[in-house]
Coordinates of C-alpha atoms in Angstrom, one line a residue:
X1 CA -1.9 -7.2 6.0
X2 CA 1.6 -6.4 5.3
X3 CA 4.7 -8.3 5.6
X4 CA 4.8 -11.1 8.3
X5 CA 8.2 -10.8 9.6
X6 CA 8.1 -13.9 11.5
X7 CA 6.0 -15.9 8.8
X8 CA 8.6 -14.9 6.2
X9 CA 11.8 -15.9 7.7
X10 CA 10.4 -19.3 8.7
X11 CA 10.4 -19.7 5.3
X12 CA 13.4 -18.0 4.3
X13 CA 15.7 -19.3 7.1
X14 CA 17.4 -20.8 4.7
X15 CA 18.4 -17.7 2.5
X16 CA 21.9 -16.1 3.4
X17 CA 19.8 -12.9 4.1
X18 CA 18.6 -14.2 7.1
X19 CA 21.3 -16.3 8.0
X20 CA 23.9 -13.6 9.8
X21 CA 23.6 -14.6 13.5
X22 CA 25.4 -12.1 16.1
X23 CA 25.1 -12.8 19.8
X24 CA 23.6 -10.1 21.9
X25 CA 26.9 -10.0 23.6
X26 CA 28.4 -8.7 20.5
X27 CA 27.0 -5.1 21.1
X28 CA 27.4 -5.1 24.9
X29 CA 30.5 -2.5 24.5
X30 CA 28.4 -0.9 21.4
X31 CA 26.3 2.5 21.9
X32 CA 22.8 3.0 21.0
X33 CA 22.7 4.2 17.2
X34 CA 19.3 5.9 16.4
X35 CA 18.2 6.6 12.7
X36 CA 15.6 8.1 11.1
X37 CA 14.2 7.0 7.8
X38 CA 12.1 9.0 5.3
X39 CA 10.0 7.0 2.6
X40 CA 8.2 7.9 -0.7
X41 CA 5.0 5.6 0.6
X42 CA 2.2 6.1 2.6
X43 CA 1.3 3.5 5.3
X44 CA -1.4 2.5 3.7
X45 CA 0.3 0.8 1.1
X46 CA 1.7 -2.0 3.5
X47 CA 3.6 -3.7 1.5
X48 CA 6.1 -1.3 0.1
X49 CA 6.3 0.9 3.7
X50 CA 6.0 -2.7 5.1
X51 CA 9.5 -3.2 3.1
X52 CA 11.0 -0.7 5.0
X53 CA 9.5 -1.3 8.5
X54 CA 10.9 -4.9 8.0
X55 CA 14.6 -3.3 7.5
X56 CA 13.8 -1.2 10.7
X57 CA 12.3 -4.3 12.7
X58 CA 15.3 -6.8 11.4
X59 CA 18.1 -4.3 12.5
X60 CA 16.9 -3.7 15.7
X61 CA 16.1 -7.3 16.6
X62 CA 19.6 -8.7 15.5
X63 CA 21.3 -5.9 17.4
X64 CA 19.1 -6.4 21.2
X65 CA 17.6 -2.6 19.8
X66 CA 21.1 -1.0 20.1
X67 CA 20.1 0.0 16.4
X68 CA 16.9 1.3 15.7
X69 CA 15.7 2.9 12.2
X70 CA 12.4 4.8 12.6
X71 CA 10.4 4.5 9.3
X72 CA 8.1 7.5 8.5
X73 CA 5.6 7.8 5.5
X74 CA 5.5 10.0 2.7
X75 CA 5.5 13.5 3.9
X76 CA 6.0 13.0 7.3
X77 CA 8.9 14.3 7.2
X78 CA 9.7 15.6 3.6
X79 CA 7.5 15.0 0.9
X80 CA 7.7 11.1 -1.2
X81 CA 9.4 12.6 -4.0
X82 CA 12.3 14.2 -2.3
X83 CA 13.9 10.9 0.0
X84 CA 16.8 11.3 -2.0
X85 CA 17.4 15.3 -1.4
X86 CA 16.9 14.3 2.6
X87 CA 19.4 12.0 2.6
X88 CA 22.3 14.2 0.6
X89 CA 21.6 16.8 2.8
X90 CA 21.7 15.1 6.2
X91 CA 18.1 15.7 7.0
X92 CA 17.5 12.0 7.9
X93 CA 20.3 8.6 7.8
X94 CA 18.4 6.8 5.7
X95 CA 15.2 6.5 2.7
X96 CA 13.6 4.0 1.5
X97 CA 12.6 5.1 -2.0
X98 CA 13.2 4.3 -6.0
X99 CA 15.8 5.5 -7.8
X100 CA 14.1 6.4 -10.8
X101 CA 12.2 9.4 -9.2
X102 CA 15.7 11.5 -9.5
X103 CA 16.0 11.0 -13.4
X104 CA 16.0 14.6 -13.7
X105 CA 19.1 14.4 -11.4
X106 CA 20.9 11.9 -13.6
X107 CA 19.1 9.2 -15.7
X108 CA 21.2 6.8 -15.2
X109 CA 19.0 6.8 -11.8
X110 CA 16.7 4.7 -13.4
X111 CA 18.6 1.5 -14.0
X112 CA 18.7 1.5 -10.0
X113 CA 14.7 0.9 -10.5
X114 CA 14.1 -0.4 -13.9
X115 CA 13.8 0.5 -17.6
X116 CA 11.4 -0.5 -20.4
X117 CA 12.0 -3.4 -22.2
X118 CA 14.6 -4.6 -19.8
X119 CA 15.2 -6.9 -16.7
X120 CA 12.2 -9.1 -14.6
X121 CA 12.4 -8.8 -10.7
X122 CA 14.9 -12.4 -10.9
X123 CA 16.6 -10.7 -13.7
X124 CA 17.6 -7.6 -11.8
X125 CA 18.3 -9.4 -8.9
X126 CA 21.0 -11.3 -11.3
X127 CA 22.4 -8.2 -12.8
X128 CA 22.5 -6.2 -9.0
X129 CA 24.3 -9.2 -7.2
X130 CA 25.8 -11.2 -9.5
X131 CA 26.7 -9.7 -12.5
X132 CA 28.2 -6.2 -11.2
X133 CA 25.1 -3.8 -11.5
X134 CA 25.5 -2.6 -7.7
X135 CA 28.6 -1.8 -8.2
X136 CA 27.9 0.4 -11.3
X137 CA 24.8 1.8 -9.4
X138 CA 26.8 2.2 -6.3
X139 CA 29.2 4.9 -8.3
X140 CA 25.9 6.7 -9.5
X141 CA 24.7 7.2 -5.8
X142 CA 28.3 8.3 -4.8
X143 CA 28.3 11.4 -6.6
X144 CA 24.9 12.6 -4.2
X145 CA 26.8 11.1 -1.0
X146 CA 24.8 8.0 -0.6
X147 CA 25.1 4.1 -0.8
X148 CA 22.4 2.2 -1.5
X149 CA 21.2 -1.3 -0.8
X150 CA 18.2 -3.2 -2.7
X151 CA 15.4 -3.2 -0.6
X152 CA 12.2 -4.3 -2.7
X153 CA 11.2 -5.5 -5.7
X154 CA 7.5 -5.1 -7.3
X155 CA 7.7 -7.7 -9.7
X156 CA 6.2 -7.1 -12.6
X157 CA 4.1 -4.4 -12.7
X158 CA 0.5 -3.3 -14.9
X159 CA 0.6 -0.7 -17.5
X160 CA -1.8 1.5 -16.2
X161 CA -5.4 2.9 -15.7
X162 CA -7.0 4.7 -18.5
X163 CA -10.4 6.5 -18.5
X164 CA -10.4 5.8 -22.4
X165 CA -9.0 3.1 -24.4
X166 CA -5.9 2.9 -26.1
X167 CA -5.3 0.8 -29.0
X168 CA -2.7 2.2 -31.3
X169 CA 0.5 4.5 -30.4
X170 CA -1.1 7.6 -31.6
X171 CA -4.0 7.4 -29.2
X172 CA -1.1 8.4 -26.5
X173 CA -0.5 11.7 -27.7
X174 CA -2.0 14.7 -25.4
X175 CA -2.9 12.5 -22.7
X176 CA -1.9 13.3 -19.5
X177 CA -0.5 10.5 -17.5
X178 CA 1.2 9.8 -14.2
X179 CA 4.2 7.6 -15.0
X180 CA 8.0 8.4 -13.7
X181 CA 11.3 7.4 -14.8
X182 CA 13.0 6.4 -18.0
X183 CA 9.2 5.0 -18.9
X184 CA 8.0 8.8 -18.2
X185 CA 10.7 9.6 -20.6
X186 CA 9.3 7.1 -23.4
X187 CA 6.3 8.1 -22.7
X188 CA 7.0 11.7 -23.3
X189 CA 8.5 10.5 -27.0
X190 CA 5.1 9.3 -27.6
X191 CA 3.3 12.4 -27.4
X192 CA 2.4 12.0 -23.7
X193 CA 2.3 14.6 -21.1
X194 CA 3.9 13.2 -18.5
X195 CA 3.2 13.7 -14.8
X196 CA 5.2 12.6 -11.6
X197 CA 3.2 12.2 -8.3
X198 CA 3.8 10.4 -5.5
X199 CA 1.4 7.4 -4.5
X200 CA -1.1 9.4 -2.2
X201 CA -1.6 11.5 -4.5
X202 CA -2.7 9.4 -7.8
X203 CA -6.6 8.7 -6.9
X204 CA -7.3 12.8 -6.7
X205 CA -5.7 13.3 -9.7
X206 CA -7.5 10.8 -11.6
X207 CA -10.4 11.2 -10.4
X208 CA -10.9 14.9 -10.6
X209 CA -9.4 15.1 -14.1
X210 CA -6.1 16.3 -13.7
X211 CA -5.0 13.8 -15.6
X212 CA -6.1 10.8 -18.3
X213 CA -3.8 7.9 -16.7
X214 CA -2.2 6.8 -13.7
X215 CA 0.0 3.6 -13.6
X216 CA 1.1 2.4 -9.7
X217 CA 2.4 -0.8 -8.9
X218 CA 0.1 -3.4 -9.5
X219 CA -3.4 -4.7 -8.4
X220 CA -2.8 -5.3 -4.8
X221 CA -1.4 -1.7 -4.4
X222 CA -3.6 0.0 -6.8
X223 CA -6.8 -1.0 -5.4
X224 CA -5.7 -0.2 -2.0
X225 CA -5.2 3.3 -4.0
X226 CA -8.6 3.3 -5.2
X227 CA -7.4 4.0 -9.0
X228 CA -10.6 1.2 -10.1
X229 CA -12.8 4.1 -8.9
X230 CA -11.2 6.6 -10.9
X231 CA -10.4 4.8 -14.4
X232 CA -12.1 1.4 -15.5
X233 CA -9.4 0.6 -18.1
X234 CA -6.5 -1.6 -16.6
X235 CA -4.0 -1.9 -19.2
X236 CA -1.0 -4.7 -19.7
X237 CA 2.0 -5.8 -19.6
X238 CA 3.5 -3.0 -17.8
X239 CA 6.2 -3.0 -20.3
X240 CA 8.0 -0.1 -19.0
X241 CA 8.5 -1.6 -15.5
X242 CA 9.1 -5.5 -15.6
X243 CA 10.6 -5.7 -12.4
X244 CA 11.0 -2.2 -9.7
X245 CA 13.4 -2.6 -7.3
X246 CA 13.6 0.1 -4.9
X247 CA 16.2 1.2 -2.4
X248 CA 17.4 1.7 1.2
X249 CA 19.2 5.0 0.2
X250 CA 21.9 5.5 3.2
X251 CA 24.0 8.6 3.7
X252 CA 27.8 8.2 3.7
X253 CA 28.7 9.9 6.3
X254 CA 26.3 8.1 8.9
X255 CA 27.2 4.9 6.8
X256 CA 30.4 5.2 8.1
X257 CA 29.9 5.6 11.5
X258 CA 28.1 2.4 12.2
X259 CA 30.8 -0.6 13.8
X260 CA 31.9 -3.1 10.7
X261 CA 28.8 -5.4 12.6
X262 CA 26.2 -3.0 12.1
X263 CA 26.9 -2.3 8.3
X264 CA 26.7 -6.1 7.9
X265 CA 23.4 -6.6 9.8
X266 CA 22.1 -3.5 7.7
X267 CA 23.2 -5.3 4.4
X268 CA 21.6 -8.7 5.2
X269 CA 18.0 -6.7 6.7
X270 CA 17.8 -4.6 3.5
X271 CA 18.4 -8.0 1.3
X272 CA 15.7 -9.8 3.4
X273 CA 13.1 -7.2 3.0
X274 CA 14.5 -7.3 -1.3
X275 CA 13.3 -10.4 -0.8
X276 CA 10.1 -10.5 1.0
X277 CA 8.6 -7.8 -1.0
X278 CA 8.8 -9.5 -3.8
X279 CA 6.9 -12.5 -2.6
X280 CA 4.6 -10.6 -1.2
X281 CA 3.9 -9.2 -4.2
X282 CA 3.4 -12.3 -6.2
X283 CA 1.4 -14.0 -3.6
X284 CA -1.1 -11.2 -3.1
X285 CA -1.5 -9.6 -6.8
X286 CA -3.6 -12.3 -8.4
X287 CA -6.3 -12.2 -5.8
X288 CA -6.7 -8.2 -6.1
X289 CA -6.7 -8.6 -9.8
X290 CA -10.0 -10.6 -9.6
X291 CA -11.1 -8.5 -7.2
X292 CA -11.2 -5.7 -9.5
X293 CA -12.6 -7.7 -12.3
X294 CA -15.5 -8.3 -10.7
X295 CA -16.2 -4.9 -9.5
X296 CA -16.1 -3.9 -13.0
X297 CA -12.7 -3.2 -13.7
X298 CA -12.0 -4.1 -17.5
X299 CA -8.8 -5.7 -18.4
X300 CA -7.1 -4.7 -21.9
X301 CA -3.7 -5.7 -23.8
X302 CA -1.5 -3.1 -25.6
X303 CA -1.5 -3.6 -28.7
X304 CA 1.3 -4.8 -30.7
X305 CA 1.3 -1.5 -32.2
X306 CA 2.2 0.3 -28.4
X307 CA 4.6 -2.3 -27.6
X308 CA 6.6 -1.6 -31.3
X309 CA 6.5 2.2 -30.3
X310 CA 7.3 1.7 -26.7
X311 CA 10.1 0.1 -27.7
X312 CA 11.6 2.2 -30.7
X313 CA 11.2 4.8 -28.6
X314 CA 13.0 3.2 -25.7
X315 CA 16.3 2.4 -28.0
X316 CA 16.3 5.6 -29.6
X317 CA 16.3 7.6 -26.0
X318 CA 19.1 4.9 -24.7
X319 CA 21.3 5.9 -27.7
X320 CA 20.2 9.9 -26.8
X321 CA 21.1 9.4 -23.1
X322 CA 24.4 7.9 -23.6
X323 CA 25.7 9.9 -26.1
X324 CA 25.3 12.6 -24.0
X325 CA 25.5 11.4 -20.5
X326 CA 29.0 9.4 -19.9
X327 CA 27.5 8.0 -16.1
X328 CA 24.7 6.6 -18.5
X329 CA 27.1 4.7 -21.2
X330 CA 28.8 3.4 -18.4
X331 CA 26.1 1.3 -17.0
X332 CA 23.9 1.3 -19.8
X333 CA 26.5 -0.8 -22.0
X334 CA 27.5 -3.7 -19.5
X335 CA 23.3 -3.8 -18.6
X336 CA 22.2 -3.9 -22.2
X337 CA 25.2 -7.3 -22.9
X338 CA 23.4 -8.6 -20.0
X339 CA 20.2 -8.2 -20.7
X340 CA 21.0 -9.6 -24.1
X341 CA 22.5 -12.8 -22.5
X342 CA 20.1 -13.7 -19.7
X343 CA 17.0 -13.5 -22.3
X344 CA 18.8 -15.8 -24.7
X345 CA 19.2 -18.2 -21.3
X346 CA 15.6 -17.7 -20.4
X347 CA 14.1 -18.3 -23.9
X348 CA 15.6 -21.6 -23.3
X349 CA 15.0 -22.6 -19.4
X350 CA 11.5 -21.0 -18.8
X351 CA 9.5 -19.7 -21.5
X352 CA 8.8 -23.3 -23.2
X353 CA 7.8 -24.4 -20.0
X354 CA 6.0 -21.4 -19.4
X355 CA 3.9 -21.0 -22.8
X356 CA 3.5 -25.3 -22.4
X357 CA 1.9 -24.7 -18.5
X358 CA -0.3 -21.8 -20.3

């Protein structure tokens, strides 16, 4: 199952997400607004398309359906990997897709999603809302014609099938592996040749040989992929992804045409399903995992090595991309003091009680 809407904000009623109460009253003198929204997921992974059905089911029950958003899966309309291009061009309102797809657009791309070595799902959340990130994001997105909300959150994520094991650094080089983003990027320093798929179309490409290694989401999503089938080596931590946050990518100039009302109700739908995708995550990964233990799937830890490369690599390409990038300095700066700061806090408020309740 996917998201329960009304299971989740029973227990979320609380949260400020859900609390923005219009009365139906409100949009009596309002016309009908109709939106179409492309995703990078296929259905079948129900809680990531489920992330952006919720948005869709929220904004049309807080406006009496005077708003709908229709969500459609990867390649429905355009194929997962181009969302982004849809929405700068017009061809559809709204995607619900991650940031770090579009490096090769601008890098700074991926801080929207994540980068190695760097912030947990809370973390990100911290840095987005609290601590300016959006707004440095927000000016990223401007340049393609889009504003973006956080709409999901993976937690953090598993580093990967293998069909071989890898124990040192140098076992990476000439693999071929599906992995996007600023970790593709890493990756690529190590000697990896990276490939960028969309989700439906990992399991072929695994399993036929097309390439070495895959890395997804995490066990709830990849066995719903069918990567166990393809690769029995599941690798962690997912050090290149400690927390994915992926966004509702809105076009400007049908932004702008929504009533002040409807922007609001589109804000507080998009942080609800941040939110509830994220939970659903945490609840729902643990059980897959031992699924997939006992059907044979064998669980391995990088190596201190890897980790050392992974992140040598990671600093020198950060100190690449902003000396040559100024849209990257500008967020990268502010992000690394912050992610330098909340560690030293977290050191001290959760990872005693953490290693003690190990």
């Amino acid at each position: 199952m996917g998201i329960d809407r009304r299971k989740f904000l029973k227990g979320a009623a609380a949260t400020a997400a859900a609390s923005t109460v219009f009365s139906p009253h409100s949009f009596a003198q309002t016309g009908n607004v109709r939106w179409k929204c492309a995703t990078s997921w296929p259905k079948s992974l129900d809680v990531l398309f489920g992330g952006a059905q919720m948005i869709a089911d929220r904004v049309s029950a807080m406006t009496d359906g005077k708003f709908t958003i229709r969500a459609y899966e990867a390649g429905e309309l355009v194929p997962g990997l181009q969302v982004l291009d849809a929405v700068q061009q017009g061809t559809v309102e709204c995607g619900h897709s991650a940031g770090y797809y579009y490096v090769g657009k601008n890098p700074t791309l991926g801080f929207a999603t994540g980068v190695p070595f760097g912030l947990t799902a809370a973390e990100q959340n911290a840095w987005l809302y609290s601590a300016g990130g959006l707004e440095l994001i927000r000016a990223v997105y401007d340049d393609f014609g889009i504003i973006n909300f956080p709409a999901g959150n993976t937690t953090a994520q598993m580093g990967g099938w293998f069909k071989k094991e890898v124990k040192k650094a140098s076992d990476f080089k000439g693999l071929k592996m599906r992995i996007p983003g600023i970790g593709g990027q890493v990756m690529a320093k190590l000697g990896v040749n990276v490939q960028v798929l969309p989700g439906g179309e990992i399991y072929l490409a695994l399993d036929r040989g097309a390439i070495d290694a895959a890395e997804w989401v995490g066990p709830y999503d990849d066995e719903k992929l069918g990567l166990q089938k393809a690769a029995k080596y599941y690798y962690y931590p997912g050090w290149w992804e400690p927390g994915a946050t992926f966004d509702l990518m809105v076009g400007k100039k049908a932004y702008a045409a929504l009533p002040k009302a409807y922007k609001e109700i589109l804000a507080s739908a998009c942080a609800e399903a941040n939110l509830a995708v994220a939970a659903d995550y945490d609840a729902k990964n643990q059980a897959a995992l031992q699924r997939l233990q006992k059907g044979g799937t064998q669980l391995r830890r990088y190596s201190a090595d890897i980790l050392k490369a992974g992140n040598k690599a990671t600093q020198e390409l950060h100190a690449e991309n902003s000396a040559k990038n100024a849209d990257y300095k500008k967020v990268y700066t502010p992000w690394n003091a912050f992610r330098r700061t909340i560690h030293a806090w977290h050191q001290i408020n959760e990872k005693p009680l953490m290693d003690f309740n190990d």
